[in-house]
């Protein structure tokens, strides 16, 4: 299994809603990431978890709250979002943060397309 | 801050044409470079990466890239493109905190 699975694939929510994005991998990877990708823009890093601990928060607003319940799961809890938060949210994982070895790479999920009304 | 630049935002080619997409990286720090591809409606996939050693890196699907230190470049090449290569291509660099910093991307359209 070399997949990163994200659910849901599409999500429409109002500004007062609370929702969660889920990400799962069973490759034994110990680093997991959330990226945000606006249309026609490159992915931008939001959070990095390493060994289930938050290691990087790219100054993301608190209305985005990540959670790593175990080494296979990564959640992104959403609350009181704004329309400008509409984007594709990508989860990724890697064996470790450093991506050092020749065979090391970042595996991306297909993303959750989020629309905030 | 470490960064990468992709100056070609849109490229249109006919099938069998040769491809070269530009990527320049900023001076400073360890240089770890990547090319990712995003096919329409699909997730990002790694094409190739450079950490050290041979500056000519071979990737999947017939792609290669050459690390030229003197030019701060890591251009992506393919001798003969196919319609199925239509996608968006991102150059990326790992910074000193092990974060991947992506370039703005190049949209490639290959006409049959």
PDB file of C-alpha atoms in Angstrom:
ATOM      1  CA  UNK A   1       0.000   0.000   0.000  1.00  0.00           C
ATOM      2  CA  UNK A   2       1.735   3.155  -1.199  1.00  0.00           C
ATOM      3  CA  UNK A   3      -1.197   5.494  -0.915  1.00  0.00           C
ATOM      4  CA  UNK A   4      -2.132   8.478   1.116  1.00  0.00           C
ATOM      5  CA  UNK A   5      -5.918   8.505   1.422  1.00  0.00           C
ATOM      6  CA  UNK A   6      -7.829  11.690   2.067  1.00  0.00           C
ATOM      7  CA  UNK A   7     -11.495  12.069   2.902  1.00  0.00           C
ATOM      8  CA  UNK A   8     -13.735  13.641   1.921  1.00  0.00           C
ATOM      9  CA  UNK A   9     -12.761  14.445  -1.660  1.00  0.00           C
ATOM     10  CA  UNK A  10     -15.059  17.451  -1.731  1.00  0.00           C
ATOM     11  CA  UNK A  11     -16.454  19.551   1.099  1.00  0.00           C
ATOM     12  CA  UNK A  12     -18.736  22.558   1.106  1.00  0.00           C
ATOM     13  CA  UNK A  13     -19.177  24.342   4.405  1.00  0.00           C
ATOM     14  CA  UNK A  14     -20.576  27.537   5.794  1.00  0.00           C
ATOM     15  CA  UNK A  15     -18.554  29.992   7.807  1.00  0.00           C
ATOM     16  CA  UNK A  16     -20.144  28.857  11.074  1.00  0.00           C
ATOM     17  CA  UNK A  17     -19.668  25.134  10.494  1.00  0.00           C
ATOM     18  CA  UNK A  18     -17.164  22.802  12.130  1.00  0.00           C
ATOM     19  CA  UNK A  19     -15.750  20.085   9.925  1.00  0.00           C
ATOM     20  CA  UNK A  20     -12.713  17.818   9.777  1.00  0.00           C
ATOM     21  CA  UNK A  21     -10.480  16.619   6.993  1.00  0.00           C
ATOM     22  CA  UNK A  22      -8.941  13.188   7.378  1.00  0.00           C
ATOM     23  CA  UNK A  23      -5.747  11.670   6.055  1.00  0.00           C
ATOM     24  CA  UNK A  24      -4.505   8.120   6.409  1.00  0.00           C
ATOM     25  CA  UNK A  25      -1.385   6.230   5.370  1.00  0.00           C
ATOM     26  CA  UNK A  26      -0.201   2.708   6.137  1.00  0.00           C
ATOM     27  CA  UNK A  27       3.349   2.930   4.860  1.00  0.00           C
ATOM     28  CA  UNK A  28       4.884   3.315   8.300  1.00  0.00           C
ATOM     29  CA  UNK A  29       5.806   6.902   7.557  1.00  0.00           C
ATOM     30  CA  UNK A  30       6.636   9.010  10.591  1.00  0.00           C
ATOM     31  CA  UNK A  31       6.305  12.442   9.011  1.00  0.00           C
ATOM     32  CA  UNK A  32       2.948  13.801   7.845  1.00  0.00           C
ATOM     33  CA  UNK A  33       2.109  17.139   6.307  1.00  0.00           C
ATOM     34  CA  UNK A  34      -0.779  19.435   5.452  1.00  0.00           C
ATOM     35  CA  UNK A  35      -0.455  21.642   2.390  1.00  0.00           C
ATOM     36  CA  UNK A  36      -2.887  24.184   0.987  1.00  0.00           C
ATOM     37  CA  UNK A  37      -3.117  24.759  -2.748  1.00  0.00           C
ATOM     38  CA  UNK A  38      -5.114  27.598  -4.243  1.00  0.00           C
ATOM     39  CA  UNK A  39      -6.161  27.381  -7.885  1.00  0.00           C
ATOM     40  CA  UNK A  40      -3.234  27.840 -10.279  1.00  0.00           C
ATOM     41  CA  UNK A  41      -0.804  28.257  -7.373  1.00  0.00           C
ATOM     42  CA  UNK A  42       1.825  25.932  -5.908  1.00  0.00           C
ATOM     43  CA  UNK A  43       1.184  24.006  -2.688  1.00  0.00           C
ATOM     44  CA  UNK A  44       2.007  25.912   0.484  1.00  0.00           C
ATOM     45  CA  UNK A  45       3.038  24.121   3.633  1.00  0.00           C
ATOM     46  CA  UNK A  46       0.733  24.501   6.635  1.00  0.00           C
ATOM     47  CA  UNK A  47       1.832  21.925   9.223  1.00  0.00           C
ATOM     48  CA  UNK A  48       4.363  19.163   9.694  1.00  0.00           C
ATOM     49  CA  UNK A  49       4.064  16.332  12.185  1.00  0.00           C
ATOM     50  CA  UNK A  50       7.099  14.255  12.961  1.00  0.00           C
ATOM     51  CA  UNK A  51       6.686  11.172  15.143  1.00  0.00           C
ATOM     52  CA  UNK A  52       3.164  12.337  16.009  1.00  0.00           C
ATOM     53  CA  UNK A  53       4.355  15.675  17.344  1.00  0.00           C
ATOM     54  CA  UNK A  54       3.720  18.993  15.673  1.00  0.00           C
ATOM     55  CA  UNK A  55       7.117  20.189  14.477  1.00  0.00           C
ATOM     56  CA  UNK A  56       6.208  22.982  12.071  1.00  0.00           C
ATOM     57  CA  UNK A  57       3.287  25.404  12.067  1.00  0.00           C
ATOM     58  CA  UNK A  58       3.636  27.913   9.251  1.00  0.00           C
ATOM     59  CA  UNK A  59       1.796  30.656  11.137  1.00  0.00           C
ATOM     60  CA  UNK A  60      -1.535  29.152  10.173  1.00  0.00           C
ATOM     61  CA  UNK A  61      -4.639  30.847  11.666  1.00  0.00           C
ATOM     62  CA  UNK A  62      -6.128  29.068  14.657  1.00  0.00           C
ATOM     63  CA  UNK A  63      -9.325  28.309  12.749  1.00  0.00           C
ATOM     64  CA  UNK A  64      -7.238  25.433  11.338  1.00  0.00           C
ATOM     65  CA  UNK A  65      -6.374  22.897  14.027  1.00  0.00           C
ATOM     66  CA  UNK A  66      -4.293  19.838  13.156  1.00  0.00           C
ATOM     67  CA  UNK A  67      -4.332  16.605  15.095  1.00  0.00           C
ATOM     68  CA  UNK A  68      -2.279  13.432  14.800  1.00  0.00           C
ATOM     69  CA  UNK A  69      -4.090  10.724  16.814  1.00  0.00           C
ATOM     70  CA  UNK A  70      -1.574   8.048  15.805  1.00  0.00           C
ATOM     71  CA  UNK A  71       1.221   7.430  13.347  1.00  0.00           C
ATOM     72  CA  UNK A  72      -1.187   6.545  10.512  1.00  0.00           C
ATOM     73  CA  UNK A  73      -3.739   9.313  10.864  1.00  0.00           C
ATOM     74  CA  UNK A  74      -3.693  13.040  10.433  1.00  0.00           C
ATOM     75  CA  UNK A  75      -6.722  15.273  10.847  1.00  0.00           C
ATOM     76  CA  UNK A  76      -7.337  18.914  10.104  1.00  0.00           C
ATOM     77  CA  UNK A  77     -10.178  20.428  12.125  1.00  0.00           C
ATOM     78  CA  UNK A  78     -11.877  23.429  10.581  1.00  0.00           C
ATOM     79  CA  UNK A  79     -13.920  26.033  12.422  1.00  0.00           C
ATOM     80  CA  UNK A  80     -15.210  29.480  11.469  1.00  0.00           C
ATOM     81  CA  UNK A  81     -13.472  29.461   8.105  1.00  0.00           C
ATOM     82  CA  UNK A  82     -13.566  32.334   5.650  1.00  0.00           C
ATOM     83  CA  UNK A  83     -14.381  32.167   1.926  1.00  0.00           C
ATOM     84  CA  UNK A  84     -10.721  32.868   1.143  1.00  0.00           C
ATOM     85  CA  UNK A  85      -9.882  29.553   2.830  1.00  0.00           C
ATOM     86  CA  UNK A  86     -11.460  27.761  -0.132  1.00  0.00           C
ATOM     87  CA  UNK A  87      -8.690  25.661  -1.667  1.00  0.00           C
ATOM     88  CA  UNK A  88      -7.393  22.156  -2.249  1.00  0.00           C
ATOM     89  CA  UNK A  89      -6.006  20.737   0.999  1.00  0.00           C
ATOM     90  CA  UNK A  90      -3.308  18.174   0.447  1.00  0.00           C
ATOM     91  CA  UNK A  91      -1.979  15.656   2.898  1.00  0.00           C
ATOM     92  CA  UNK A  92       1.440  14.095   2.392  1.00  0.00           C
ATOM     93  CA  UNK A  93       3.694  11.682   4.207  1.00  0.00           C
ATOM     94  CA  UNK A  94       7.302  10.586   4.139  1.00  0.00           C
ATOM     95  CA  UNK A  95       9.443   8.086   5.998  1.00  0.00           C
ATOM     96  CA  UNK A  96      11.098  10.914   7.850  1.00  0.00           C
ATOM     97  CA  UNK A  97      11.239  14.685   7.579  1.00  0.00           C
ATOM     98  CA  UNK A  98      14.623  14.816   5.938  1.00  0.00           C
ATOM     99  CA  UNK A  99      13.854  12.975   2.682  1.00  0.00           C
ATOM    100  CA  UNK A 100      17.544  12.155   2.675  1.00  0.00           C
ATOM    101  CA  UNK A 101      17.909   8.791   1.072  1.00  0.00           C
ATOM    102  CA  UNK A 102      17.777   8.153  -2.647  1.00  0.00           C
ATOM    103  CA  UNK A 103      14.514   6.291  -2.381  1.00  0.00           C
ATOM    104  CA  UNK A 104      12.911   8.709   0.043  1.00  0.00           C
ATOM    105  CA  UNK A 105      10.080  10.786  -1.252  1.00  0.00           C
ATOM    106  CA  UNK A 106       6.990  12.638  -0.260  1.00  0.00           C
ATOM    107  CA  UNK A 107       3.760  10.827  -1.052  1.00  0.00           C
ATOM    108  CA  UNK A 108       0.793  13.091  -1.660  1.00  0.00           C
ATOM    109  CA  UNK A 109      -2.890  12.333  -1.304  1.00  0.00           C
ATOM    110  CA  UNK A 110      -5.404  13.475  -3.921  1.00  0.00           C
ATOM    111  CA  UNK A 111      -6.627  16.241  -1.687  1.00  0.00           C
ATOM    112  CA  UNK A 112      -9.881  17.590  -0.346  1.00  0.00           C
ATOM    113  CA  UNK A 113     -11.411  20.370  -2.432  1.00  0.00           C
ATOM    114  CA  UNK A 114     -12.891  22.724   0.136  1.00  0.00           C
ATOM    115  CA  UNK A 115     -15.407  25.448  -0.622  1.00  0.00           C
ATOM    116  CA  UNK A 116     -16.384  27.887   2.112  1.00  0.00           C
ATOM    117  CA  UNK A 117     -19.619  29.765   1.490  1.00  0.00           C
TER     118      UNK A 117
ATOM    119  CA  UNK B   1      14.867  32.743   2.500  1.00  0.00           C
ATOM    120  CA  UNK B   2      15.571  29.852   0.205  1.00  0.00           C
ATOM    121  CA  UNK B   3      13.344  29.769  -2.877  1.00  0.00           C
ATOM    122  CA  UNK B   4      12.871  28.407  -6.378  1.00  0.00           C
ATOM    123  CA  UNK B   5      11.732  30.240  -9.481  1.00  0.00           C
ATOM    124  CA  UNK B   6       9.977  28.909 -12.538  1.00  0.00           C
ATOM    125  CA  UNK B   7       9.820  31.544 -15.228  1.00  0.00           C
ATOM    126  CA  UNK B   8       7.739  29.663 -17.798  1.00  0.00           C
ATOM    127  CA  UNK B   9       4.174  29.710 -16.556  1.00  0.00           C
ATOM    128  CA  UNK B  10       2.632  28.160 -19.662  1.00  0.00           C
ATOM    129  CA  UNK B  11       4.266  26.010 -22.336  1.00  0.00           C
ATOM    130  CA  UNK B  12       2.535  24.619 -25.409  1.00  0.00           C
ATOM    131  CA  UNK B  13       4.229  21.920 -27.491  1.00  0.00           C
ATOM    132  CA  UNK B  14       3.323  19.502 -30.218  1.00  0.00           C
ATOM    133  CA  UNK B  15       3.818  15.782 -29.687  1.00  0.00           C
ATOM    134  CA  UNK B  16       7.384  14.593 -30.266  1.00  0.00           C
ATOM    135  CA  UNK B  17       8.804  18.035 -29.535  1.00  0.00           C
ATOM    136  CA  UNK B  18      11.591  18.315 -26.994  1.00  0.00           C
ATOM    137  CA  UNK B  19      10.854  19.844 -23.609  1.00  0.00           C
ATOM    138  CA  UNK B  20      12.914  21.960 -21.272  1.00  0.00           C
ATOM    139  CA  UNK B  21      11.331  23.625 -18.243  1.00  0.00           C
ATOM    140  CA  UNK B  22      13.403  26.113 -16.314  1.00  0.00           C
ATOM    141  CA  UNK B  23      13.990  26.112 -12.572  1.00  0.00           C
ATOM    142  CA  UNK B  24      16.370  28.383 -10.697  1.00  0.00           C
ATOM    143  CA  UNK B  25      17.118  28.176  -7.014  1.00  0.00           C
ATOM    144  CA  UNK B  26      18.348  30.832  -4.643  1.00  0.00           C
ATOM    145  CA  UNK B  27      21.888  30.941  -3.325  1.00  0.00           C
ATOM    146  CA  UNK B  28      22.694  29.536   0.077  1.00  0.00           C
ATOM    147  CA  UNK B  29      22.180  26.445   2.165  1.00  0.00           C
ATOM    148  CA  UNK B  30      22.187  22.814   1.229  1.00  0.00           C
ATOM    149  CA  UNK B  31      20.782  22.224  -2.210  1.00  0.00           C
ATOM    150  CA  UNK B  32      18.159  19.484  -2.382  1.00  0.00           C
ATOM    151  CA  UNK B  33      15.965  19.851  -5.463  1.00  0.00           C
ATOM    152  CA  UNK B  34      12.867  18.102  -6.748  1.00  0.00           C
ATOM    153  CA  UNK B  35      10.533  18.058  -9.721  1.00  0.00           C
ATOM    154  CA  UNK B  36       6.912  17.110  -9.142  1.00  0.00           C
ATOM    155  CA  UNK B  37       4.148  16.616 -11.693  1.00  0.00           C
ATOM    156  CA  UNK B  38       0.422  17.094 -11.172  1.00  0.00           C
ATOM    157  CA  UNK B  39      -1.763  15.568 -13.888  1.00  0.00           C
ATOM    158  CA  UNK B  40      -5.263  16.998 -14.248  1.00  0.00           C
ATOM    159  CA  UNK B  41      -7.381  15.845 -11.327  1.00  0.00           C
ATOM    160  CA  UNK B  42      -4.580  13.818  -9.787  1.00  0.00           C
ATOM    161  CA  UNK B  43      -2.211  14.154  -6.879  1.00  0.00           C
ATOM    162  CA  UNK B  44       1.339  15.406  -6.972  1.00  0.00           C
ATOM    163  CA  UNK B  45       3.895  12.802  -7.994  1.00  0.00           C
ATOM    164  CA  UNK B  46       7.648  12.915  -7.697  1.00  0.00           C
ATOM    165  CA  UNK B  47       9.421  12.829 -11.052  1.00  0.00           C
ATOM    166  CA  UNK B  48      12.989  13.024  -9.785  1.00  0.00           C
ATOM    167  CA  UNK B  49      15.210  14.578  -7.170  1.00  0.00           C
ATOM    168  CA  UNK B  50      18.789  15.682  -6.679  1.00  0.00           C
ATOM    169  CA  UNK B  51      20.659  15.492  -3.395  1.00  0.00           C
ATOM    170  CA  UNK B  52      24.278  14.992  -4.403  1.00  0.00           C
ATOM    171  CA  UNK B  53      26.469  13.091  -6.842  1.00  0.00           C
ATOM    172  CA  UNK B  54      25.822  12.890 -10.571  1.00  0.00           C
ATOM    173  CA  UNK B  55      24.323  16.238 -11.606  1.00  0.00           C
ATOM    174  CA  UNK B  56      22.315  14.566 -14.360  1.00  0.00           C
ATOM    175  CA  UNK B  57      19.352  12.931 -12.686  1.00  0.00           C
ATOM    176  CA  UNK B  58      17.118  10.422 -14.430  1.00  0.00           C
ATOM    177  CA  UNK B  59      13.508  10.246 -13.358  1.00  0.00           C
ATOM    178  CA  UNK B  60      10.351   8.394 -14.204  1.00  0.00           C
ATOM    179  CA  UNK B  61       8.476   8.596 -17.507  1.00  0.00           C
ATOM    180  CA  UNK B  62      11.623   9.523 -19.472  1.00  0.00           C
ATOM    181  CA  UNK B  63      12.277  12.796 -17.664  1.00  0.00           C
ATOM    182  CA  UNK B  64      15.685  13.991 -16.594  1.00  0.00           C
ATOM    183  CA  UNK B  65      17.076  17.110 -14.972  1.00  0.00           C
ATOM    184  CA  UNK B  66      20.519  18.615 -14.799  1.00  0.00           C
ATOM    185  CA  UNK B  67      21.865  20.374 -11.736  1.00  0.00           C
ATOM    186  CA  UNK B  68      24.153  23.197 -12.875  1.00  0.00           C
ATOM    187  CA  UNK B  69      25.669  24.807  -9.812  1.00  0.00           C
ATOM    188  CA  UNK B  70      27.229  27.716 -11.682  1.00  0.00           C
ATOM    189  CA  UNK B  71      23.848  28.708 -13.068  1.00  0.00           C
ATOM    190  CA  UNK B  72      21.797  27.904  -9.941  1.00  0.00           C
ATOM    191  CA  UNK B  73      19.589  25.869 -12.244  1.00  0.00           C
ATOM    192  CA  UNK B  74      17.831  22.515 -12.230  1.00  0.00           C
ATOM    193  CA  UNK B  75      16.015  22.374 -15.555  1.00  0.00           C
ATOM    194  CA  UNK B  76      13.683  19.522 -16.445  1.00  0.00           C
ATOM    195  CA  UNK B  77      14.022  17.902 -19.861  1.00  0.00           C
ATOM    196  CA  UNK B  78      12.377  15.274 -21.998  1.00  0.00           C
ATOM    197  CA  UNK B  79      13.544  14.517 -25.548  1.00  0.00           C
ATOM    198  CA  UNK B  80      10.111  13.782 -26.999  1.00  0.00           C
ATOM    199  CA  UNK B  81       6.866  14.697 -25.248  1.00  0.00           C
ATOM    200  CA  UNK B  82       3.560  12.888 -25.520  1.00  0.00           C
ATOM    201  CA  UNK B  83       0.006  14.121 -25.188  1.00  0.00           C
ATOM    202  CA  UNK B  84      -0.129  12.331 -21.828  1.00  0.00           C
ATOM    203  CA  UNK B  85       2.581  14.653 -20.483  1.00  0.00           C
ATOM    204  CA  UNK B  86       0.019  17.449 -20.317  1.00  0.00           C
ATOM    205  CA  UNK B  87       0.170  18.476 -16.676  1.00  0.00           C
ATOM    206  CA  UNK B  88       1.487  21.062 -14.266  1.00  0.00           C
ATOM    207  CA  UNK B  89       5.123  20.743 -13.281  1.00  0.00           C
ATOM    208  CA  UNK B  90       6.526  22.059 -10.013  1.00  0.00           C
ATOM    209  CA  UNK B  91      10.140  22.516  -9.120  1.00  0.00           C
ATOM    210  CA  UNK B  92      10.769  22.381  -5.386  1.00  0.00           C
ATOM    211  CA  UNK B  93      13.567  22.808  -2.909  1.00  0.00           C
ATOM    212  CA  UNK B  94      13.997  21.549   0.606  1.00  0.00           C
ATOM    213  CA  UNK B  95      15.003  24.285   2.990  1.00  0.00           C
ATOM    214  CA  UNK B  96      17.102  24.034   6.133  1.00  0.00           C
ATOM    215  CA  UNK B  97      14.018  23.066   8.180  1.00  0.00           C
ATOM    216  CA  UNK B  98      13.285  20.170   5.811  1.00  0.00           C
ATOM    217  CA  UNK B  99      10.298  21.977   4.348  1.00  0.00           C
ATOM    218  CA  UNK B 100       9.531  21.640   0.656  1.00  0.00           C
ATOM    219  CA  UNK B 101       9.270  25.042  -0.993  1.00  0.00           C
ATOM    220  CA  UNK B 102       7.513  24.880  -4.347  1.00  0.00           C
ATOM    221  CA  UNK B 103       7.975  27.073  -7.387  1.00  0.00           C
ATOM    222  CA  UNK B 104       4.963  28.697  -8.998  1.00  0.00           C
ATOM    223  CA  UNK B 105       4.558  25.846 -11.471  1.00  0.00           C
ATOM    224  CA  UNK B 106       4.568  25.480 -15.255  1.00  0.00           C
ATOM    225  CA  UNK B 107       1.459  24.349 -17.095  1.00  0.00           C
ATOM    226  CA  UNK B 108       2.411  22.175 -20.054  1.00  0.00           C
ATOM    227  CA  UNK B 109      -0.061  21.515 -22.842  1.00  0.00           C
ATOM    228  CA  UNK B 110       0.948  18.954 -25.432  1.00  0.00           C
ATOM    229  CA  UNK B 111      -1.094  19.080 -28.620  1.00  0.00           C
ATOM    230  CA  UNK B 112      -1.617  15.758 -30.425  1.00  0.00           C
TER     231      UNK B 112
END
